[in-house]
PDB file of C-alpha atoms in Angstrom:
ATOM      1  CA  MET A   1       1.516  15.834   1.204  1.00 68.00           C
ATOM      2  CA  GLU A   2       5.035  14.743  -0.032  1.00 81.00           C
ATOM      3  CA  PHE A   3       5.310  11.143  -0.775  1.00 90.00           C
ATOM      4  CA  LYS A   4       8.974  10.201  -0.274  1.00 93.00           C
ATOM      5  CA  ASN A   5      10.840   6.825  -0.173  1.00 97.00           C
ATOM      6  CA  ARG A   6      11.622   5.606   3.276  1.00 96.00           C
ATOM      7  CA  LYS A   7      12.392   2.587   5.464  1.00 97.00           C
ATOM      8  CA  PHE A   8      10.239   1.410   8.430  1.00 96.00           C
ATOM      9  CA  LYS A   9       9.950  -1.416  10.808  1.00 96.00           C
ATOM     10  CA  ILE A  10       7.167  -3.821  11.456  1.00 95.00           C
ATOM     11  CA  PHE A  11       8.097  -5.795  14.440  1.00 91.00           C
ATOM     12  CA  ASP A  12      11.744  -6.804  13.700  1.00 93.00           C
ATOM     13  CA  SER A  13      11.569  -6.691  10.014  1.00 96.00           C
ATOM     14  CA  THR A  14      12.913  -3.691   8.023  1.00 98.00           C
ATOM     15  CA  TRP A  15      10.731  -2.720   5.026  1.00 98.00           C
ATOM     16  CA  SER A  16      11.021  -0.043   2.452  1.00 98.00           C
ATOM     17  CA  ILE A  17       8.358   1.897   0.578  1.00 98.00           C
ATOM     18  CA  LYS A  18       9.074   3.365  -2.782  1.00 97.00           C
ATOM     19  CA  PHE A  19       6.889   5.920  -4.676  1.00 97.00           C
ATOM     20  CA  GLU A  20       7.181   5.709  -8.344  1.00 95.00           C
ATOM     21  CA  ASN A  21       6.023   8.260 -10.977  1.00 93.00           C
ATOM     22  CA  LYS A  22       4.734   5.686 -13.318  1.00 91.00           C
ATOM     23  CA  TYR A  23       1.726   3.483 -14.024  1.00 89.00           C
ATOM     24  CA  PHE A  24       1.706  -0.143 -12.954  1.00 87.00           C
ATOM     25  CA  LYS A  25      -0.078  -2.540 -15.232  1.00 81.00           C
ATOM     26  CA  ALA A  26      -1.581  -5.854 -13.880  1.00 79.00           C
ATOM     27  CA  GLU A  27      -0.122  -8.680 -15.885  1.00 73.00           C
ATOM     28  CA  ASP A  28      -2.927 -10.979 -15.146  1.00 66.00           C
ATOM     29  CA  ASP A  29      -6.075  -9.126 -16.083  1.00 63.00           C
ATOM     30  CA  ASN A  30      -4.732  -6.111 -17.835  1.00 62.00           C
ATOM     31  CA  GLY A  31      -6.062  -3.919 -15.071  1.00 72.00           C
ATOM     32  CA  THR A  32      -4.541  -1.359 -12.925  1.00 76.00           C
ATOM     33  CA  ILE A  33      -2.267  -1.920  -9.868  1.00 87.00           C
ATOM     34  CA  PHE A  34      -1.982   1.179  -7.514  1.00 93.00           C
ATOM     35  CA  GLY A  35       0.612  -0.552  -5.321  1.00 95.00           C
ATOM     36  CA  GLU A  36       2.217  -3.870  -4.496  1.00 94.00           C
ATOM     37  CA  VAL A  37       4.037  -5.701  -1.763  1.00 96.00           C
ATOM     38  CA  ASP A  38       6.855  -7.956  -2.173  1.00 96.00           C
ATOM     39  CA  PRO A  39       7.352  -9.894   1.069  1.00 95.00           C
ATOM     40  CA  ASN A  40      10.655 -11.476  -0.133  1.00 96.00           C
ATOM     41  CA  THR A  41      12.414  -8.232  -0.491  1.00 98.00           C
ATOM     42  CA  LYS A  42      10.225  -6.363   2.202  1.00 98.00           C
ATOM     43  CA  THR A  43       9.257  -3.821  -0.394  1.00 98.00           C
ATOM     44  CA  ILE A  44       6.159  -1.839  -0.976  1.00 98.00           C
ATOM     45  CA  ARG A  45       5.928   0.023  -4.355  1.00 97.00           C
ATOM     46  CA  ILE A  46       3.195   2.705  -4.893  1.00 97.00           C
ATOM     47  CA  SER A  47       2.223   4.204  -8.249  1.00 96.00           C
ATOM     48  CA  LEU A  48       1.770   8.022  -8.259  1.00 96.00           C
ATOM     49  CA  LYS A  49       0.606   8.327 -11.927  1.00 94.00           C
ATOM     50  CA  ASP A  50      -2.374   6.834 -13.939  1.00 91.00           C
ATOM     51  CA  ILE A  51      -2.129   5.351 -17.359  1.00 88.00           C
ATOM     52  CA  ASN A  52      -2.161   8.868 -18.982  1.00 92.00           C
ATOM     53  CA  GLY A  53       0.679  10.256 -16.708  1.00 92.00           C
ATOM     54  CA  ASN A  54      -1.707  12.167 -14.572  1.00 95.00           C
ATOM     55  CA  PRO A  55      -1.049  12.184 -10.792  1.00 95.00           C
ATOM     56  CA  TYR A  56      -3.420  10.167  -8.635  1.00 95.00           C
ATOM     57  CA  LYS A  57      -5.342  12.179  -6.000  1.00 95.00           C
ATOM     58  CA  GLU A  58      -3.601  12.520  -2.710  1.00 94.00           C
ATOM     59  CA  ASP A  59      -6.352  10.552  -0.811  1.00 93.00           C
ATOM     60  CA  ASN A  60      -6.286   7.618  -3.298  1.00 94.00           C
ATOM     61  CA  VAL A  61      -2.416   7.420  -2.808  1.00 96.00           C
ATOM     62  CA  LYS A  62      -2.861   7.449   1.039  1.00 95.00           C
ATOM     63  CA  VAL A  63      -5.460   4.639   0.852  1.00 96.00           C
ATOM     64  CA  THR A  64      -3.067   2.674  -1.413  1.00 96.00           C
ATOM     65  CA  VAL A  65      -0.337   3.185   1.157  1.00 97.00           C
ATOM     66  CA  LEU A  66      -2.500   1.895   3.959  1.00 97.00           C
ATOM     67  CA  HIS A  67      -3.734  -0.992   1.890  1.00 97.00           C
ATOM     68  CA  GLU A  68      -0.151  -2.111   1.087  1.00 97.00           C
ATOM     69  CA  LEU A  69       0.863  -1.621   4.664  1.00 97.00           C
ATOM     70  CA  PHE A  70      -1.792  -3.839   5.861  1.00 96.00           C
ATOM     71  CA  HIS A  71      -0.614  -6.559   3.515  1.00 96.00           C
ATOM     72  CA  ALA A  72       2.790  -6.214   5.116  1.00 96.00           C
ATOM     73  CA  ILE A  73       1.346  -6.084   8.646  1.00 96.00           C
ATOM     74  CA  PHE A  74      -0.798  -9.222   8.104  1.00 95.00           C
ATOM     75  CA  PHE A  75       2.290 -10.975   6.488  1.00 95.00           C
ATOM     76  CA  GLU A  76       4.688 -10.070   9.455  1.00 95.00           C
ATOM     77  CA  GLY A  77       1.946 -10.858  11.955  1.00 90.00           C
ATOM     78  CA  GLN A  78       1.642 -14.476  10.501  1.00 83.00           C
ATOM     79  CA  TYR A  79      -2.065 -13.816   9.446  1.00 87.00           C
ATOM     80  CA  LEU A  80      -1.300 -15.253   6.140  1.00 81.00           C
ATOM     81  CA  ASN A  81      -5.053 -15.797   5.261  1.00 85.00           C
ATOM     82  CA  GLU A  82      -5.739 -12.091   5.700  1.00 90.00           C
ATOM     83  CA  TYR A  83      -2.455 -11.145   3.929  1.00 90.00           C
ATOM     84  CA  ASN A  84      -4.186 -12.422   0.723  1.00 90.00           C
ATOM     85  CA  ASP A  85      -7.689 -11.305   1.537  1.00 94.00           C
ATOM     86  CA  GLU A  86      -8.091  -8.223  -0.576  1.00 93.00           C
ATOM     87  CA  SER A  87     -11.501  -7.384   0.874  1.00 94.00           C
ATOM     88  CA  MET A  88     -10.150  -7.499   4.433  1.00 95.00           C
ATOM     89  CA  VAL A  89      -7.005  -5.471   3.473  1.00 96.00           C
ATOM     90  CA  GLU A  90      -9.073  -2.761   1.666  1.00 96.00           C
ATOM     91  CA  TRP A  91     -11.618  -2.455   4.362  1.00 96.00           C
ATOM     92  CA  SER A  92      -8.909  -2.084   7.041  1.00 96.00           C
ATOM     93  CA  ALA A  93      -7.195   0.631   4.997  1.00 97.00           C
ATOM     94  CA  LYS A  94     -10.427   2.535   4.429  1.00 96.00           C
ATOM     95  CA  CYS A  95     -11.315   2.340   8.079  1.00 97.00           C
ATOM     96  CA  ILE A  96      -7.890   3.707   9.151  1.00 97.00           C
ATOM     97  CA  ASN A  97      -8.146   6.434   6.520  1.00 96.00           C
ATOM     98  CA  SER A  98     -11.417   7.527   7.829  1.00 96.00           C
ATOM     99  CA  LEU A  99     -10.136   7.731  11.444  1.00 97.00           C
ATOM    100  CA  LEU A 100      -7.073   9.679  10.080  1.00 95.00           C
ATOM    101  CA  ASN A 101      -9.318  12.135   8.176  1.00 94.00           C
ATOM    102  CA  GLN A 102     -11.335  12.748  11.271  1.00 96.00           C
ATOM    103  CA  HIS A 103      -8.088  13.380  13.439  1.00 96.00           C
ATOM    104  CA  ILE A 104      -9.002  10.490  15.730  1.00 96.00           C
ATOM    105  CA  ILE A 105      -5.529   9.088  15.198  1.00 93.00           C
TER     106      ILE A 105
END
């Protein structure tokens, strides 16, 4: 699958998604960030490479995209508690990914 930058709408808000060929390092706990959402600029950034410069597996990137999309969806839908609920966001992303992999949706 080709991951390319694009713009899309959630309700009446235009968002952009950017795929970056670099590793994102978390500033707070020195961990890894696979993607991030900036609701102020309506931008989603997705990392395509690990710390060693190796590409992430396609399925991991897809789940990360879904994860970040759920952050944006919850933000735009005024579900601010869920917007910051990493467990809910990750569970939602994995459920949709499973349905996609089964060609249900």
